[in-house]
Every structure is written in C-alpha cells, then in structure tokens.
C-alpha cells in the first residue's frame, strides 16, 4: 500500500504545484527516488517524511495539506478512476456515508495489501452523521476530511464537516445542510455509459 | 389469502427483475427493472412471446419450480438471463438476474444502482471488475516501465552478457579515450564466417556456444592492454594500442583466423566457422578520426569478405607496408580499399610488394578449412 500512498502524494504535488516543487519535496525528504511506483512497496516511514517535507516546502500546516490531498484524490480529472470507484458506494451522499463501513473491505478486495483503518458511520440526528475512524494511520482522518468534502460536492450536496481528534480515535461529524445544493457530477455504473445525474 | 397487489409490491422491492404470470403463462405483472428490458406494456402477453428457454423447447410457464433456468429475451438479442420459478398460490413467479452479462445490460439499458435490490451483488461485481481492471492496467504499465529501465541498463552496461567481452558502448568509451590522448592504434574488424549456417542448422543454443567459444579463442590471442569487443551478432572489434607494423598485424589476423577455423565441438557436432578481418592503422588517433577510421576498417572487411572469406585485408593507406610511416594522414576518412592480402603467413612478409596488385588476389591462400 505504501506505493499507492506515495504515488498519490506525488501526483497531488505534481498536478497542483508542478514537478520542480515535487523534486524539492523528495530531495528534502531524503526518499532517495524521484518517482514512486503505485504497485511497489516502500519503507513505511517515507510517506510521513514526504508530508513533513511538503509542509516545509509549501509552508502550510499538515492537516490542511492532507485535506487538500483528499480533495485532489476525488476531484482532480487525473483521479477520475478513483472517484468512480467511490461512487459505487451509493446513489446518494447519505448512502455513500453509510457505505464507508465497507470501504476498508472494498479496498482490500481491489488490492489485497491495502490496509485502511476501520470506519463506522452512524446517523446521530436529522441529517447528521458521525464517522468514527479507528486509530492506526495517523494522517488518514485529515485525508478523509478532504475526500468527504469533495464527495459531497460530487453528489451536489452541501455539508458542514467537523473534525474532532482529541480522543483516541478521530471523529468526523457530517451535517447535511442541503442534499440538492448543486448539480450532481453524475455517475454511470458502466464506465463510459449513460450518466445518472440524481 | 394474499392479494395480487401486495404480492407485486413485495416482489418489486425484493426482486425488481421478477415476472408474475398465471397458470396459462399470461403475464400479469413485471418488475420495474425487467420492464426496462422487455418494455412495460407486456402485461397480458404470453411468457413465450417475451422469453425463450435456452437449449430447450418446452414452454417456460410449465418448467419445474426451483430449477435453474437460462432464458433469452426476445426483444433484446444477445442478452441472456439466469432465472428460477416458484409458485405462490395459483400464481407463478419468475425471478431473473444478469449474471456475467451485467456490464453489457447496465450500459445498454442505462441501469443505475436503484435498479438493483440492495441484496443484489451485481453492483459489487461491477465495482470489483472496474477496480481489478485498474490494478491490472497499473501493473501492466509498471511492467513496461521496468522493462524499459532494464533495456536502458543493458545499453548502459559496457560488457556483453554472452561473451563477457566489451560491448559497443565499451568500445566507444575506449576509442573516445584513445582519441583524447592522440595515440597510435590499429583497428581490426572481425566478422565470423559461416556463423549463420551454425545457427540455422544446429539452433541458437549452438550459435551462442560458438560465439562464446570464439570470443575465448580470440581473447587468448590478444594482450590484456588490447580491447576486444563484441559489436554485433557475430561481429567483433579488436583495438591494439600503438599500432604495430603491418606484418605483425597480418600475423595476428592470420593467427586469429586459424584459431577460429578449428572445429568447435557442440553436443557431438563439430561447428566450423572462419572469420574475415578488415584492418586499419592510425598513426595519431584524434577525436575526428573515430568515425572515418571505422568506415575504412569496415571497407577493408567488406573486401576481405568479397575475396572469399577466411582472410584479412588492410585499408588502402596501410597497404604500402612497413617502410612507409603509418600510412599518411589518417583523418581524411576517404581511404579506398587496398589490394587484398591473402591470409597465408608465407605471404605476409611481402605485403609491401603485394600492394601494387590492387585487385583481390584470386589465388590468395587462406588458412586451413
């Protein structure tokens, strides 16, 4: 999975800040390579060092950067394939939220060595959901925050997100302010087939 | 007694691909997803007008309940469904699914996730199929990149894997360095004769064996300070620093040919090859000389080949023999080919005189066959 993570960071920096910024980041991180392969394994420490280097080069707090990364993974045209896989989660944003419990299993089904932290999402009030993320992958919740924000946009929903990481586990509270706030970007079950704007 | 409407409502939620018919096979209700395939106006039609059993002729409404069914949809050629029938009172209910043809059906009928019951695994199957294709594609690209890197690494390496000799890259590095020093040197282009026949008749493994053997034989004839490279399939290049005299070079070329003409044993067979050699001498080798010198050596080799193989030839400037200092300016690059040197050792001491002849010597002795 380390290859996928590093590759994601690489694509994020390359597509948003350019190749020379990426070169600075890898040099500073001491990763020893300039390009990561998604399907290969790397020292698990490298991903963290890349993030730290990124903070220094872009002078931006880590959590904000990771949230941007999460948004990038869903909304950038180069990442359309990943957006599609996530959209299999449900026909509406609320359905997508409740399908997150299955996300680690689904990811493992796609590639056996992907190990996402366990997640559980439950409805805690009218149009309010609580996503609890098990500990184990420190920066994951911040990335998820960006993913949720971008997925809400994708479904055309307006949401308010609140991240609480004071306890042992991260809790993201999602308040659905308006499910039909904007145009749904659409999703057809069969790739390249008919789109299904909700 | 359950009412038809209640039954239909339940079925529409649980099995949106259902069909409900009476004992005569007349359709009364069609599930909302199946209606997208067969049209919503099929209520009142006979089952047989809408579906056909695959590989069987009996009417669909009479098949045994619980049996696995494979059906065609008349309105949509190419689409097959898997189904099963069950009786509810006097009604007969069929439930269908797409199976592996789901992708095509989803595309053709613009189906969405709401067209499938939440318990239906079709959506998961589509998800997995897409996720796996992505992973495979990524692996395929990785393989291509790794293959490219391997290829580049091979090109960068300066030794030839089969013979352990230097390769073209190693040769170029050596020549570049020699040219920077402005040294005198001699270049021998050695091309194996009859090698292709060995390859064709005994196979590539025999060919590889012969190449490795030939490389070893040549290496034993040269000094450690000489550079011997394999520069093509059956082409070798030998560089001698300090350009020995024509007679010394002739002797060496003849020794190499004689060695290479010794039969090479391979699994009970005796492989026989020979070699043609083109030789050029350069008094003061400068960077601009590299290319012209190689061209002249190549022409000499070509002449040796034309003269009947198994012999060597000097480039024109070198034919004058040992009395002439290193054959004049080497950098003109336009040296035409010399007269042929028959590769017999007895003649190699008379090369100067031989040069006047010009034309390839028909009677030139060659080494032992």
XYZ file of N, CA, C and O in Angstrom, chain A residues 7 37-40 81-82 84-85 88 90-91 95 106-111 189-194 196, chain B residues 103 106-107 110-114 116 123-124 126-128 130-132 134-136 138-139 141-142 145-146:
208
model
N 2.624 7.421 -4.246
C 2.259 7.815 -5.601
C 1.165 8.885 -5.562
O 1.179 9.831 -6.349
N 6.378 4.134 -7.607
C 5.510 3.229 -8.350
C 4.376 2.792 -7.435
O 4.605 2.289 -6.336
N 3.142 2.956 -7.911
C 1.969 2.641 -7.086
C 1.964 1.183 -6.637
O 1.465 0.849 -5.563
N 2.514 0.302 -7.450
C 2.391 -1.126 -7.180
C 3.598 -1.705 -6.432
O 3.662 -2.900 -6.208
N 4.550 -0.870 -6.081
C 5.713 -1.377 -5.352
C 5.622 -0.961 -3.884
O 4.875 -0.066 -3.523
N -10.734 7.847 -12.096
C -10.943 6.412 -11.841
C -11.273 6.176 -10.364
O -12.167 5.386 -10.032
N -10.574 6.879 -9.477
C -10.808 6.709 -8.044
C -12.186 7.263 -7.653
O -12.917 6.661 -6.858
N -14.760 7.324 -9.488
C -15.752 6.331 -9.925
C -15.879 5.196 -8.904
O -16.986 4.794 -8.557
N -14.740 4.688 -8.458
C -14.789 3.578 -7.505
C -15.537 3.995 -6.245
O -16.325 3.231 -5.688
N -19.372 4.035 -6.479
C -20.071 2.755 -6.359
C -20.684 2.603 -4.966
O -21.511 1.739 -4.731
N -22.811 4.406 -3.309
C -24.231 4.660 -3.089
C -24.792 5.663 -4.072
O -24.046 6.401 -4.713
N -26.108 5.679 -4.159
C -26.782 6.547 -5.119
C -26.900 7.977 -4.595
O -27.070 8.909 -5.368
N -26.181 7.741 1.420
C -25.908 6.317 1.202
C -24.397 6.074 1.145
O -23.882 5.092 1.685
N -13.733 -3.159 0.810
C -13.785 -2.954 -0.642
C -12.396 -2.676 -1.196
O -12.033 -3.162 -2.267
N -11.626 -1.867 -0.464
C -10.271 -1.536 -0.908
C -9.404 -2.794 -0.922
O -8.643 -3.035 -1.854
N -9.589 -3.625 0.114
C -8.809 -4.858 0.192
C -9.175 -5.809 -0.938
O -8.343 -6.530 -1.461
N -10.443 -5.798 -1.331
C -10.885 -6.634 -2.440
C -10.205 -6.207 -3.741
O -9.833 -7.037 -4.573
N -10.059 -4.887 -3.890
C -9.421 -4.384 -5.108
C -7.941 -4.732 -5.118
O -7.402 -5.190 -6.113
N -7.265 -4.524 -3.980
C -5.856 -4.876 -3.868
C -5.594 -5.364 -2.460
O -5.811 -4.638 -1.492
N -23.006 3.363 -13.903
C -22.441 2.100 -13.402
C -21.420 1.520 -14.369
O -20.378 1.032 -13.972
N -21.765 1.548 -15.655
C -20.834 1.042 -16.656
C -20.016 2.216 -17.163
O -20.576 3.216 -17.597
N -18.688 2.093 -17.077
C -17.815 3.193 -17.434
C -18.084 3.632 -18.868
O -18.202 2.813 -19.777
N -18.192 4.929 -19.071
C -18.435 5.464 -20.405
C -19.871 5.302 -20.851
O -20.241 5.648 -21.962
N -20.708 4.759 -19.968
C -22.112 4.562 -20.328
C -22.962 5.765 -19.968
O -22.453 6.862 -19.742
N -24.236 5.524 -19.866
C -25.191 6.580 -19.578
C -24.967 7.160 -18.191
O -24.753 6.444 -17.226
N -26.033 9.288 -14.760
C -27.209 9.203 -13.909
C -27.204 10.378 -12.940
O -26.925 10.225 -11.767
N -22.593 -6.136 -17.169
C -21.966 -4.905 -17.669
C -22.642 -4.429 -18.951
O -22.989 -3.258 -19.088
N -26.211 -3.211 -18.197
C -26.202 -1.924 -17.496
C -25.985 -0.788 -18.480
O -26.633 0.257 -18.427
N -25.067 -1.020 -19.408
C -24.774 0.021 -20.391
C -25.952 0.188 -21.356
O -26.407 1.289 -21.605
N -29.050 1.607 -19.517
C -28.801 2.745 -18.627
C -29.286 2.452 -17.209
O -29.960 3.271 -16.587
N -28.967 1.278 -16.703
C -29.400 0.907 -15.352
C -28.569 1.638 -14.307
O -27.396 1.957 -14.535
N -29.177 1.925 -13.173
C -28.469 2.578 -12.073
C -28.557 1.687 -10.834
O -29.249 0.653 -10.854
N -27.881 2.110 -9.772
C -27.851 1.251 -8.584
C -29.253 1.032 -8.016
O -29.515 0.006 -7.384
N -30.169 1.984 -8.265
C -31.525 1.818 -7.722
C -32.319 0.765 -8.491
O -33.400 0.361 -8.059
N -31.249 -2.165 -8.877
C -30.898 -3.459 -8.292
C -31.317 -3.499 -6.837
O -31.233 -2.481 -6.134
N -23.860 -4.821 -8.276
C -23.104 -3.567 -8.158
C -21.689 -3.855 -7.654
O -20.710 -3.306 -8.158
N -21.584 -4.751 -6.675
C -20.261 -5.114 -6.169
C -19.415 -5.761 -7.249
O -18.206 -5.556 -7.324
N -19.660 -5.164 -10.461
C -19.213 -4.104 -11.369
C -18.060 -3.309 -10.744
O -17.082 -2.971 -11.409
N -18.190 -3.040 -9.432
C -17.133 -2.305 -8.729
C -15.822 -3.084 -8.803
O -14.775 -2.548 -9.156
N -15.907 -4.383 -8.487
C -14.695 -5.204 -8.466
C -14.062 -5.301 -9.841
O -12.846 -5.228 -9.983
N -14.195 -3.167 -12.190
C -13.513 -1.915 -12.527
C -12.231 -1.741 -11.717
O -11.194 -1.341 -12.248
N -12.312 -2.073 -10.419
C -11.128 -1.919 -9.562
C -10.000 -2.841 -10.020
O -8.833 -2.453 -10.085
N -10.368 -4.078 -10.369
C -9.349 -5.040 -10.798
C -8.735 -4.628 -12.130
O -7.535 -4.796 -12.341
N -8.333 -1.632 -13.191
C -7.410 -0.530 -12.897
C -6.091 -1.059 -12.362
O -5.012 -0.635 -12.785
N -6.194 -1.984 -11.405
C -4.977 -2.537 -10.806
C -4.146 -3.258 -11.865
O -2.930 -3.098 -11.930
N -4.824 -4.028 -12.716
C -4.106 -4.756 -13.769
C -3.423 -3.803 -14.727
O -2.285 -4.014 -15.133
N -2.444 -0.826 -14.095
C -1.305 -0.220 -13.415
C -0.114 -1.177 -13.411
O 1.025 -0.776 -13.613
N -0.388 -2.460 -13.187
C 0.681 -3.460 -13.220
C 1.292 -3.573 -14.614
O 2.494 -3.737 -14.776
N 1.448 -1.226 -16.863
C 2.299 -0.059 -17.095
C 3.598 -0.173 -16.317
O 4.656 0.197 -16.818
N 3.498 -0.708 -15.105
C 4.708 -0.898 -14.299
C 5.671 -1.839 -15.020
O 6.867 -1.580 -15.106
N 7.381 -0.048 -17.757
C 8.413 0.870 -17.277
C 9.651 0.103 -16.820
O 10.774 0.489 -17.113
N 9.425 -1.004 -16.106
C 10.563 -1.790 -15.630
C 11.333 -2.374 -16.798
O 12.556 -2.428 -16.786
